[in-house]
XYZ file of C-alpha atoms in Angstrom:
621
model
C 133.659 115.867 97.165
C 132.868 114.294 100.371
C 135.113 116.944 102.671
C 134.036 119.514 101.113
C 131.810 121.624 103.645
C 129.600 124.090 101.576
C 127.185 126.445 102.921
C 125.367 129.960 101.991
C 125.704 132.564 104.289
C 124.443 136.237 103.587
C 125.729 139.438 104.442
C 128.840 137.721 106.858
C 132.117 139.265 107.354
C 133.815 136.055 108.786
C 132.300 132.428 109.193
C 134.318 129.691 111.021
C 133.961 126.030 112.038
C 134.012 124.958 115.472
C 134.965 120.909 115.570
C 134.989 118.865 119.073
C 135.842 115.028 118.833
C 132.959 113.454 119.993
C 131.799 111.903 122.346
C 131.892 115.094 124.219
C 131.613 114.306 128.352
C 129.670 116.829 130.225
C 130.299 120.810 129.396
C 131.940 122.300 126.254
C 135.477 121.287 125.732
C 137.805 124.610 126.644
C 139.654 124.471 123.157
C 137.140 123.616 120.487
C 139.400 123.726 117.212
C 138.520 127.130 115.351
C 138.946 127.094 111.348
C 137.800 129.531 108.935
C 135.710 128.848 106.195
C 136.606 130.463 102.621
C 133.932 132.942 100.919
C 133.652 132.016 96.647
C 132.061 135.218 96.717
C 128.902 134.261 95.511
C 127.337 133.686 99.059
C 128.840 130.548 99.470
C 131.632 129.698 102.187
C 133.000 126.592 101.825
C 135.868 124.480 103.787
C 138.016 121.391 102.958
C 138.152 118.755 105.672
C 140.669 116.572 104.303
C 143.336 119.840 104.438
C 142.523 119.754 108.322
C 144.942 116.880 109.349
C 141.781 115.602 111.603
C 142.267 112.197 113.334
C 140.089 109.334 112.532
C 136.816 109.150 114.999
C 133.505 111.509 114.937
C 133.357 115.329 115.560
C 130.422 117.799 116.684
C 131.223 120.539 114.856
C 128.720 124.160 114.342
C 129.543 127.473 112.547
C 130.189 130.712 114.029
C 129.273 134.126 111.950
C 130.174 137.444 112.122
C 128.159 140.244 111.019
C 128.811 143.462 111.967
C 130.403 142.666 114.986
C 128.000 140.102 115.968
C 128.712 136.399 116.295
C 126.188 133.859 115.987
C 126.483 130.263 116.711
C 124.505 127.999 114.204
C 124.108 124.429 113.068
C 124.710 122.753 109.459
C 121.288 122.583 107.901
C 123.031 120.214 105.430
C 124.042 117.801 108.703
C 123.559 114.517 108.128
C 123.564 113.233 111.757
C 122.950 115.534 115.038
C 123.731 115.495 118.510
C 122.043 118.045 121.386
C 123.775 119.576 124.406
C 122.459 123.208 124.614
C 121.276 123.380 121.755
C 121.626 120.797 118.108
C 124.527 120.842 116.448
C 126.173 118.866 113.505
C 127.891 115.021 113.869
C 130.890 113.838 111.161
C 133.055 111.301 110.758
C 136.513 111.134 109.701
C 138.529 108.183 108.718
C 142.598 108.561 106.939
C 141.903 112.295 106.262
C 138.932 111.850 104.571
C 134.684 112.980 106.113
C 133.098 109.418 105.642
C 129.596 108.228 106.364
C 129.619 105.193 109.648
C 129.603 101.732 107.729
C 126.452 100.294 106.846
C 125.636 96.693 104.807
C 123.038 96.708 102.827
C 123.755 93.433 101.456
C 120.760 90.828 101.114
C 118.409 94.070 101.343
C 115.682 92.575 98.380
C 115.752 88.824 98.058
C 111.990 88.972 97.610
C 112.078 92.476 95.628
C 109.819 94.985 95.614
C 106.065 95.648 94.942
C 105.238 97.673 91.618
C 102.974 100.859 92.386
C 99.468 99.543 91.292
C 100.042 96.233 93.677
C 100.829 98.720 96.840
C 98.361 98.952 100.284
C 99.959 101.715 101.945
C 99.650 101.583 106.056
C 100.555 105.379 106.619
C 102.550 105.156 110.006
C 103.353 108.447 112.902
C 106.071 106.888 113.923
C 106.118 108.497 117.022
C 102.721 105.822 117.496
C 104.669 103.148 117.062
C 105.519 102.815 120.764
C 103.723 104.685 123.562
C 106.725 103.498 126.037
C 106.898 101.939 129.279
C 103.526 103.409 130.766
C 102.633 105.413 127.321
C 99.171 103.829 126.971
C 98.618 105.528 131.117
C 99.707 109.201 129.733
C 98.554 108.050 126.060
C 101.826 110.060 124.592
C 103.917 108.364 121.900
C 107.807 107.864 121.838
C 108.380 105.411 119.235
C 111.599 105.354 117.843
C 113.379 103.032 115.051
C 114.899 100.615 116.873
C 111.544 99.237 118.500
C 109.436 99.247 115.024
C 112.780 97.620 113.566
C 112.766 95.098 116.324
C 109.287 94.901 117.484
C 106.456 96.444 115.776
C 107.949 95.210 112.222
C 107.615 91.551 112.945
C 105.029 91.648 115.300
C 102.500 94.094 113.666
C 103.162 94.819 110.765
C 104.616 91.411 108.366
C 101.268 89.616 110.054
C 99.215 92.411 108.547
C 100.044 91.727 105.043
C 100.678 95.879 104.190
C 103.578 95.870 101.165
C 104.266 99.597 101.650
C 104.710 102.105 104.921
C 103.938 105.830 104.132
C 105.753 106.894 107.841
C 105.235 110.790 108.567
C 107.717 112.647 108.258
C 111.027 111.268 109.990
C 113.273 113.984 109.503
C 114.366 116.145 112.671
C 111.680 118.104 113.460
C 110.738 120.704 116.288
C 107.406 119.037 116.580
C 108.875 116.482 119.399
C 105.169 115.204 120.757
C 103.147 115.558 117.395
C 103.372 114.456 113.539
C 106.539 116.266 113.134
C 105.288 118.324 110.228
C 107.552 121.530 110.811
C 111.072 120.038 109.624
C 114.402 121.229 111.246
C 117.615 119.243 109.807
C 116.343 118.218 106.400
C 119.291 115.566 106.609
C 118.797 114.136 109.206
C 116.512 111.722 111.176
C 114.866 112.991 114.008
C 117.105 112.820 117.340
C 114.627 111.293 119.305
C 113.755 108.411 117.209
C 117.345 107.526 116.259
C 120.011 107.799 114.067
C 120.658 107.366 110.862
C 121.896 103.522 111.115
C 118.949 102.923 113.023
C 116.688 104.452 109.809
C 118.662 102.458 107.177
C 118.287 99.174 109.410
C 114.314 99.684 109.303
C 114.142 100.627 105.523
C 115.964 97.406 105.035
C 114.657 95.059 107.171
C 111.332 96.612 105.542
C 112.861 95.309 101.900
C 113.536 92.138 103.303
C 110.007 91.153 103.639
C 109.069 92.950 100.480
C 107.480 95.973 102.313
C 108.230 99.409 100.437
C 108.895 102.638 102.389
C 107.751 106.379 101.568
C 109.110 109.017 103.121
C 106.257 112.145 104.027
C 108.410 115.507 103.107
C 107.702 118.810 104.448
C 108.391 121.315 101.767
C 106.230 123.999 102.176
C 107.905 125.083 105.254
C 110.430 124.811 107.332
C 110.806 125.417 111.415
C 113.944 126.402 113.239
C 115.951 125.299 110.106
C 119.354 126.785 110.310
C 119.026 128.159 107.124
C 116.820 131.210 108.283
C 119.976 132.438 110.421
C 122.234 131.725 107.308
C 120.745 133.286 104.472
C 117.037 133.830 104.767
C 116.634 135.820 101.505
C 117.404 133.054 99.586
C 115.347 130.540 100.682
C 112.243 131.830 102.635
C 109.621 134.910 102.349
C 109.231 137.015 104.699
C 105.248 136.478 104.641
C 103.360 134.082 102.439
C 101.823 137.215 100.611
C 104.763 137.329 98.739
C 103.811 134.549 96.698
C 99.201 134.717 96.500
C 97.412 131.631 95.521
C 94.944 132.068 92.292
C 92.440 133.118 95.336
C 95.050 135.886 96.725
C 95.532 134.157 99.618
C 99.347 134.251 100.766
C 100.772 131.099 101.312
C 100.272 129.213 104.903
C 102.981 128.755 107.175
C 101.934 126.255 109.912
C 104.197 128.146 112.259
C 107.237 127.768 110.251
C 109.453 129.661 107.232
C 107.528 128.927 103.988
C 110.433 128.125 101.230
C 110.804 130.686 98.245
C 109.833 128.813 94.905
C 108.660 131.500 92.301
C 111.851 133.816 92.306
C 115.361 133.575 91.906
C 117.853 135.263 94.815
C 121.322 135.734 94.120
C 120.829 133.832 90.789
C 119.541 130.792 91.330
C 116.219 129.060 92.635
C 117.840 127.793 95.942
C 115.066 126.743 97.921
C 114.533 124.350 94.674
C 117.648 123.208 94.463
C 118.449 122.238 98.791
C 114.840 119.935 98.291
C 116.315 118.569 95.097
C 119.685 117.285 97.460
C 117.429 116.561 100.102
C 115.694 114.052 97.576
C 118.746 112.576 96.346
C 120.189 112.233 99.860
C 117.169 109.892 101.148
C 117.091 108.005 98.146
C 120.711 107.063 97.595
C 121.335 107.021 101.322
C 118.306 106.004 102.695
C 117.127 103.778 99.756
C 113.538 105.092 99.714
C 110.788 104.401 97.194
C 109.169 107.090 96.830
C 107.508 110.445 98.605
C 104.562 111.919 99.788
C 104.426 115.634 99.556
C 102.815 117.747 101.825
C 100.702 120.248 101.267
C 100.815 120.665 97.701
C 98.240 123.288 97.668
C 100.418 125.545 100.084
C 103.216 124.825 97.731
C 101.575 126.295 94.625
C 104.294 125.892 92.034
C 103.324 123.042 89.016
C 106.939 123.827 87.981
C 108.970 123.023 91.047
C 107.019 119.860 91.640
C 106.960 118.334 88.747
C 110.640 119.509 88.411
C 111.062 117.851 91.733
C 109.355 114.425 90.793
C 111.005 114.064 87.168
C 114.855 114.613 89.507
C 113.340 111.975 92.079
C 112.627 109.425 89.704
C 116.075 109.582 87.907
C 118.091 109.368 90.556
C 115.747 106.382 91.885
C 116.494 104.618 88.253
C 120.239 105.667 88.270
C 120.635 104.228 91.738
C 118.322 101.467 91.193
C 117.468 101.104 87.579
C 114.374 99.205 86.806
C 112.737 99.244 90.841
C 109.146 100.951 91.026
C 109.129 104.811 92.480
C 106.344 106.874 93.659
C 105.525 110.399 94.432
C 101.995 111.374 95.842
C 100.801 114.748 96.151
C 98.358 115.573 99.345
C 96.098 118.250 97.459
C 93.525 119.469 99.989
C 92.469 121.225 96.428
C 91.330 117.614 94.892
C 92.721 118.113 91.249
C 92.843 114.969 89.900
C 94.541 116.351 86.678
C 98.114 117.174 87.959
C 98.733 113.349 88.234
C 97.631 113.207 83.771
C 99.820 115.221 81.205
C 98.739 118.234 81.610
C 101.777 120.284 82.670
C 104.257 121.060 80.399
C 103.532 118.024 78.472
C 103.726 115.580 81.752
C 101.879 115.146 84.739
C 103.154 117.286 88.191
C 103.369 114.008 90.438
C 102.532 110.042 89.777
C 99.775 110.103 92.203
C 97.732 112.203 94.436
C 95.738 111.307 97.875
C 91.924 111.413 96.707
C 90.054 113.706 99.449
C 86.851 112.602 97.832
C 86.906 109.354 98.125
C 87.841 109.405 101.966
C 84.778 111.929 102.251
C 82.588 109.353 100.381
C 83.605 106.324 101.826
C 82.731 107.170 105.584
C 79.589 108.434 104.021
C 78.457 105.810 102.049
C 79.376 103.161 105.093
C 77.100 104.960 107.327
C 74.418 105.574 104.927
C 74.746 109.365 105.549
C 75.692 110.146 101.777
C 73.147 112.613 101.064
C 72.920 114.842 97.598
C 70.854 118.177 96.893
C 69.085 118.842 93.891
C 72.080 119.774 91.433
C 74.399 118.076 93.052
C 75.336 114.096 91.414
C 72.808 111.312 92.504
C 74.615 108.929 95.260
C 74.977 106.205 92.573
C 77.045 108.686 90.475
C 79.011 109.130 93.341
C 79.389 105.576 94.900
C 80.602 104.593 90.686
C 83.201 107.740 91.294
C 84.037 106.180 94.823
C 85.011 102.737 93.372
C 86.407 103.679 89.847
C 89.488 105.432 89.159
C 88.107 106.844 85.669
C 84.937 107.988 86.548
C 86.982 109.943 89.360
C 88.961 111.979 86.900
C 92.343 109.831 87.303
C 93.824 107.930 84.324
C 94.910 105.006 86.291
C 94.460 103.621 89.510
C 97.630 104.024 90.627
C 97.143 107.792 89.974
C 94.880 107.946 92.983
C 95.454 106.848 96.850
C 91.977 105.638 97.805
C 91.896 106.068 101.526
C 89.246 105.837 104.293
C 91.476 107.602 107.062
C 94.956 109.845 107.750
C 96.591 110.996 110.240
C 94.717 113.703 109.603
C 92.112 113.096 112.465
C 91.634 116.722 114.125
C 88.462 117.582 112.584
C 85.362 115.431 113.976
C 84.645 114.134 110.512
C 88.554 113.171 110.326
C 88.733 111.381 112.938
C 89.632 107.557 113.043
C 87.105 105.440 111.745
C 85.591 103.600 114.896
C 85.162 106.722 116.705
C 84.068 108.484 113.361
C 81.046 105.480 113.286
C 80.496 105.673 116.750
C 79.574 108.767 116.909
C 77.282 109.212 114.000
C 75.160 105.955 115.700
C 74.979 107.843 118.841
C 73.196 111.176 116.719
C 76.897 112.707 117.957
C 76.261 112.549 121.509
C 78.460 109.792 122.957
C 80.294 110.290 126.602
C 83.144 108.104 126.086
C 81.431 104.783 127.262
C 80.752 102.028 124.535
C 77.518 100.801 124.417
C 77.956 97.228 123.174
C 75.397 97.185 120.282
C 76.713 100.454 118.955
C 80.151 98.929 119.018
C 79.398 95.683 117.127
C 77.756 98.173 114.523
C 80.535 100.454 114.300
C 83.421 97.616 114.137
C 80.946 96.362 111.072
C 81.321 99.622 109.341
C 85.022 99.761 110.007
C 84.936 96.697 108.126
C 82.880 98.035 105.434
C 85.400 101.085 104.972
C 88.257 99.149 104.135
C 86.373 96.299 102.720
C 85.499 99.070 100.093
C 88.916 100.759 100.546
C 90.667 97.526 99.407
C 88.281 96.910 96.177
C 88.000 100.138 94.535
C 90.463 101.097 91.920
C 93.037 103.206 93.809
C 96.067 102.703 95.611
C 94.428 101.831 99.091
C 95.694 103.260 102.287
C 94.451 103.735 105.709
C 96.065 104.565 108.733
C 98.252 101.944 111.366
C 95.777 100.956 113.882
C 92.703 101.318 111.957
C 92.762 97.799 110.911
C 91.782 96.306 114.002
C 89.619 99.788 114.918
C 91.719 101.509 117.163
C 89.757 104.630 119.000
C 91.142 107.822 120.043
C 92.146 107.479 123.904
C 92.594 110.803 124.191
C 89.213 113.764 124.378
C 88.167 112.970 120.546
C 87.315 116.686 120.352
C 91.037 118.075 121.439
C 93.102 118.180 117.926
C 96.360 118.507 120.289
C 95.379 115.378 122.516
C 94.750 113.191 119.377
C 98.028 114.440 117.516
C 99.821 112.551 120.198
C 97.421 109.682 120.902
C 99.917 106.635 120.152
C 98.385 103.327 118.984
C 97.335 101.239 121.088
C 98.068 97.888 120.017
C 96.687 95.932 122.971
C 93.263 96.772 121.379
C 93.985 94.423 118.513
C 93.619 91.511 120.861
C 90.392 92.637 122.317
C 86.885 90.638 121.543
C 85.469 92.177 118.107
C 88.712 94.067 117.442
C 90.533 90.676 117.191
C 87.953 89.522 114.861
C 87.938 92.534 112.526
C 91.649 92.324 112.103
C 91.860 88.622 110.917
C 88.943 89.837 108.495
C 91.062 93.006 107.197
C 93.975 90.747 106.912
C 92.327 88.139 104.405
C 91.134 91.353 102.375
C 94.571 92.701 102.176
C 96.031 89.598 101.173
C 93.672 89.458 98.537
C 94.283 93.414 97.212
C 97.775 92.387 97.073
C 98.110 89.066 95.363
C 94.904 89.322 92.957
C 95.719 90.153 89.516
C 92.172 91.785 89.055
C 92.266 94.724 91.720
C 95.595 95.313 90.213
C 94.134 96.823 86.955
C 91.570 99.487 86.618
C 88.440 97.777 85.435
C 85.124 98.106 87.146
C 81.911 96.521 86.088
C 78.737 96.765 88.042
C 76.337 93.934 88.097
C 73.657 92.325 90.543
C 70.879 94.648 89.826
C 69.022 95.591 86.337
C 67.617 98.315 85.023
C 69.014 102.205 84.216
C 70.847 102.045 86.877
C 72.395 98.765 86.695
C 74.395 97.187 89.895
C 72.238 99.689 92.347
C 69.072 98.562 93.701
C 66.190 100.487 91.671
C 65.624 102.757 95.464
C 69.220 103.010 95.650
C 68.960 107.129 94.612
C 65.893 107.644 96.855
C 66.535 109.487 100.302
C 64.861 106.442 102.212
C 65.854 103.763 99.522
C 67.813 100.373 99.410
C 71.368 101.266 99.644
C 72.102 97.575 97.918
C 74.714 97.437 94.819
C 77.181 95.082 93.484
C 80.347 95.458 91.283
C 82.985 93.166 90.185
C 86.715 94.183 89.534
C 86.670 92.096 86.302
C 90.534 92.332 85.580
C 89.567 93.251 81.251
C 87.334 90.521 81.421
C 84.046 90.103 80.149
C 81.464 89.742 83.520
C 81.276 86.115 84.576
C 84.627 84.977 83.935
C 86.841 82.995 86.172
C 89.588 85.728 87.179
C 87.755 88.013 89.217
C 86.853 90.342 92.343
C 83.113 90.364 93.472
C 81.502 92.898 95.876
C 78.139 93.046 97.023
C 76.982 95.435 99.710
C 74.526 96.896 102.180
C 74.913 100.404 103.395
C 71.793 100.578 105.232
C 71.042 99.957 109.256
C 68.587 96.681 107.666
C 69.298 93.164 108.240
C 68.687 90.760 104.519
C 68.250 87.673 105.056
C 68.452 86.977 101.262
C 69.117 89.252 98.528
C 68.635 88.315 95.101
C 71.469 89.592 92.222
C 72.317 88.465 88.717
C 75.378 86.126 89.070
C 76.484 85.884 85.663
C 79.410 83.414 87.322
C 77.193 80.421 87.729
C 78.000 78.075 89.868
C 81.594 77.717 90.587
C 82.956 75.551 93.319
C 86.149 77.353 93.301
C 83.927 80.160 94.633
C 85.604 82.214 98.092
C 84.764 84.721 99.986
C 87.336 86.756 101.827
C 86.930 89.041 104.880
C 83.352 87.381 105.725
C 82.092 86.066 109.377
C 81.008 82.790 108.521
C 77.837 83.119 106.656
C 76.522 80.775 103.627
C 78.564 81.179 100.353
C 75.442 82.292 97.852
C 73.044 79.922 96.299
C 73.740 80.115 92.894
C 70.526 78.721 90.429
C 69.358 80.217 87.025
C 71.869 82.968 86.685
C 71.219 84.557 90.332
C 72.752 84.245 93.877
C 70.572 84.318 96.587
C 72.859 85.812 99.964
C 72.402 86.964 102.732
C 73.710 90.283 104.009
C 73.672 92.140 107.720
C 73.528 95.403 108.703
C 76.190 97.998 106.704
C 78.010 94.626 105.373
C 79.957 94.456 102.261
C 80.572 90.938 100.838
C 83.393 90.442 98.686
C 84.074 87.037 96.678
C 86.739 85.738 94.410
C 87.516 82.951 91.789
């Protein structure tokens, strides 16, 4: 029942409801109306609405409780909108008696529907980056709020692109006003300072309309200045992440926050379970999300809850929405492949997971700085785990997000790609200026990255910006500076940059419309031998880093319907390589992402290209 205001407080002698209409002009209002909310006994105080007589219009409203003579003023943590004046309190709406939620159409919100989970390339998006404001890119802090992506960025940025899915961080109110918002604060609500809640549905759906899916990044671990610590802590939090050791001991981490209460039951019930279980519901019913990203899984460290969590997710999604594509992604800093097979309780914990590995190896492998010990898998081994789903440990590709680059950019080998590149051409010692060989390397190597990124079998992902090699404006080596470090878009239209993003673009088109990157095959050709598709020096530490491998879409090698990559991870310049090309010649032959070099010579079975410094070639018929 939609009037029906339910909340747990512990331990309270008296709780009441303070209501203002709204909009409230200036100071407090001398009468706020005062009702008392009902105990069931259990924990619970609840109160009716509709037996309130309220006029139509909106209301700030907050609770009031009384323990032991002491009154405490705090918010609804199950508010759906907020407003702040002295502190943030809860927004409703009442129409003929009755709490309602402000109109909104969806109507027209898929003409084009919606791409399934193995045809997704994620663009993971702060959206506090979306907009740096009026002099942002001076102070390099970012404000972005919905109604400029909706309005802006959307159209201008992001449609051109060709991305058919936006992972944004977490949008939920947040303390975190300046950063990633990871420390959620009103778990129902979008964040006051990037807008309110029509202004979140209006970007989901103008997202639909142009076939673009949207996941939502939850914070579950933890919480931060959640009203539900002042309500009934007990129940939903620990008192120290001890309480509930890893396998290693270790208590859980906090990130300056509550950490939620998963293995135990309080006052009969798993609570903390059950609020993240509404919490999904809410954004996918209300919001019309496709799907989550969950936050340090790891920290989490409950199969049970999670898997309970993404089997509740994906019913309501079908009940709501029977027969469109969900998605739930684990980030497991832990790099178990196996909670995304059935291996839990008969199922799998989550439907995907971000691969840690292959982000590790990609960077690597582009900047020929892959290195193995003795023991440790040969860099072939590695590059065939890099580009293949199976030989990674997942069952499908869409059980793995293959990305080159997060927002996770505080450590030096996290940070964005261009700078990551940069640096490891200048030996690590680089002073801010860019020396223009060094750059025309790097920007190469971007393009390698996500060349690679967009070919192997995985759900491909990198981070908004990083397509036309955005650099950290900020000191590179200051975590806090780069956590606010907005993008800065005017660097798309600068010489090399502007290049590399019409190259990026034609590869993304071709991730997302070609049938053959869409399934999990990967065959490796070019060169013979053991090790076939690696050059014969590929494993040596001063080798060839030369291999090819075709996404051959259950094909037999040299058929008509498929994906062909052929790379150079080495600082050497080829003027012609030689590979088996068991295509022949084919005049429907097209290369995608190049710069304007030769398609190959094709004759007796091999190609003969050409191939520059850390390039990565990739063809299609």
């Amino acid at each position: 029942m939609r009037s029906l205001i339910r909340i747990p407080v512990l331990d309270a002698q008296a709780v009441q409801i303070h209501l203002s209409p709204a909009p409230r002009q200036g100071s407090f209002p001398p009468g706020w109306r005062v009702d008392d909310l009902l105990s069931t006994g259990d924990g619970w105080w609840q109160i009716d609405l509709a037996s309130l007589a309220l006029s139509d219009g909106a209301y700030e409203y907050e609770f009031v409780v009384e323990r032991n003579g002491h009154f405490e003023r705090v918010a609804d943590p199950y508010a759906e909108e907020i407003t702040r004046f002295s502190g943030y309190r809860g927004v409703l709406h009442m129409r003929q008696g009755a709490r309602v939620r402000p109109q909104f159409s969806w109507d027209h919100e898929l003409p084009r529907g919606l791409p399934n989970n193995n045809e997704l390339v994620i663009y993971e998006l702060p959206m506090r980056w979306v907009d740096p404001g009026d002099d942002g890119y001076n102070r390099q802090i970012g404000l972005g709020t919905f109604d400029r992506a909706t309005f802006e960025w959307l159209q201008q940025r992001l449609v051109p692109s060709g991305v058919n899915c936006i992972e944004l961080l977490p949008v939920q109110d947040s303390a975190d006003t300046l950063n990633w918002g990871y420390g959620t604060r009103f778990f129902f609500a979008p964040d006051f300072d990037m807008g309110q809640p029509f202004d979140l549905k209006l970007f989901v759906k103008r997202c639909h309309q142009q076939g673009i899916r949207v996941l939502m990044d939850l914070v579950i671990n933890h919480a931060r200045k959640c009203p539900l610590s002042k309500l009934a802590f007990d129940w939903f939090f620990l008192e120290d992440g001890s309480e509930e050791p890893d396998p290693n001991g270790d208590g859980r981490p906090s990130w300056g926050g509550d950490v939620f209460r998963y293995r135990e039951q309080r006052g009969g019930a798993y609570h903390a379970r059950n609020f993240h279980f509404d919490v999904a519901e809410f954004l996918i019913r209300e919001y019309h999300v496709d799907g989550f990203r969950l936050d340090e899984f790891k920290g989490i460290d409950n199969y049970d809850f999670v898997q309970d969590f993404t089997d509740h997710a994906h019913r309501v999604s079908q009940d709501a929405f029977p027969g469109q594509p969900f998605l739930v992604i684990a980030e497991d800093s832990w790099r178990r492949s196996g909670i995304t097979g059935n291996n839990h309780r008969g199922g799998r914990v989550v439907d995907s997971m971000w691969d840690f590995n292959f982000r590790d190896d990609v960077r690597r492998l582009a900047s020929n700085t892959l290195w193995t010990k003795l023991g440790e898998p040969s860099r072939s081994a590695r590059t065939r785990r890099l580009l293949s789903a199976h030989h990674a440990g997942f069952g499908d590709l869409a059980h793995r997000v293959a990305y080159c680059t997060s927002h996770d950019i505080e450590a030096d080998d996290e940070q964005r790609l261009f700078d990551y590149f940069l640096d490891k051409l200048a030996g690590g010692e680089r002073d801010g200026r860019l020396e223009p060989g060094l750059s025309r390397l790097a920007l190469e190597q971007v393009h390698s990255a996500l060349a690679l990124t967009l070919t192997a079998a995985g759900i491909p992902m990198f981070l908004a910006g990083e397509e036309f090699a955005d650099l950290h404006d900020t000191d590179r080596r200051n975590w806090r500076h780069k956590m606010s470090d907005p993008v800065d878009w005017t660097r798309a239209d600068f010489p090399g940059h502007r290049e590399l993003l019409s190259r990026v673009r034609e590869l993304v088109e071709l991730r997302t419309t070609h049938s053959a990157l869409q399934r999990n095959e990967v065959e490796f050709f070019g060169f013979g031998g053991a090790n076939r598709g690696f050059h014969p020096s590929f494993d040596e530490n001063n080798g060839e880093r030369l291999f090819a491998f075709c996404r051959a879409g259950g094909h037999p090698l040299g058929h008509s319907n498929q994906v062909i990559v052929v790379a150079n991870c080495r600082d050497q310049q080829y003027p012609e390589v030689l590979v088996d090309w068991p295509w022949g010649y084919r005049p429907a032959l097209r290369e995608h992402g190049g710069h304007g070099q030769p398609l190959p010579y094709i004759e007796h079975g091999r190609a003969k290209l050409a191939l520059d410094r850390f390039q990565v070639r990739v063809f299609s018929l």
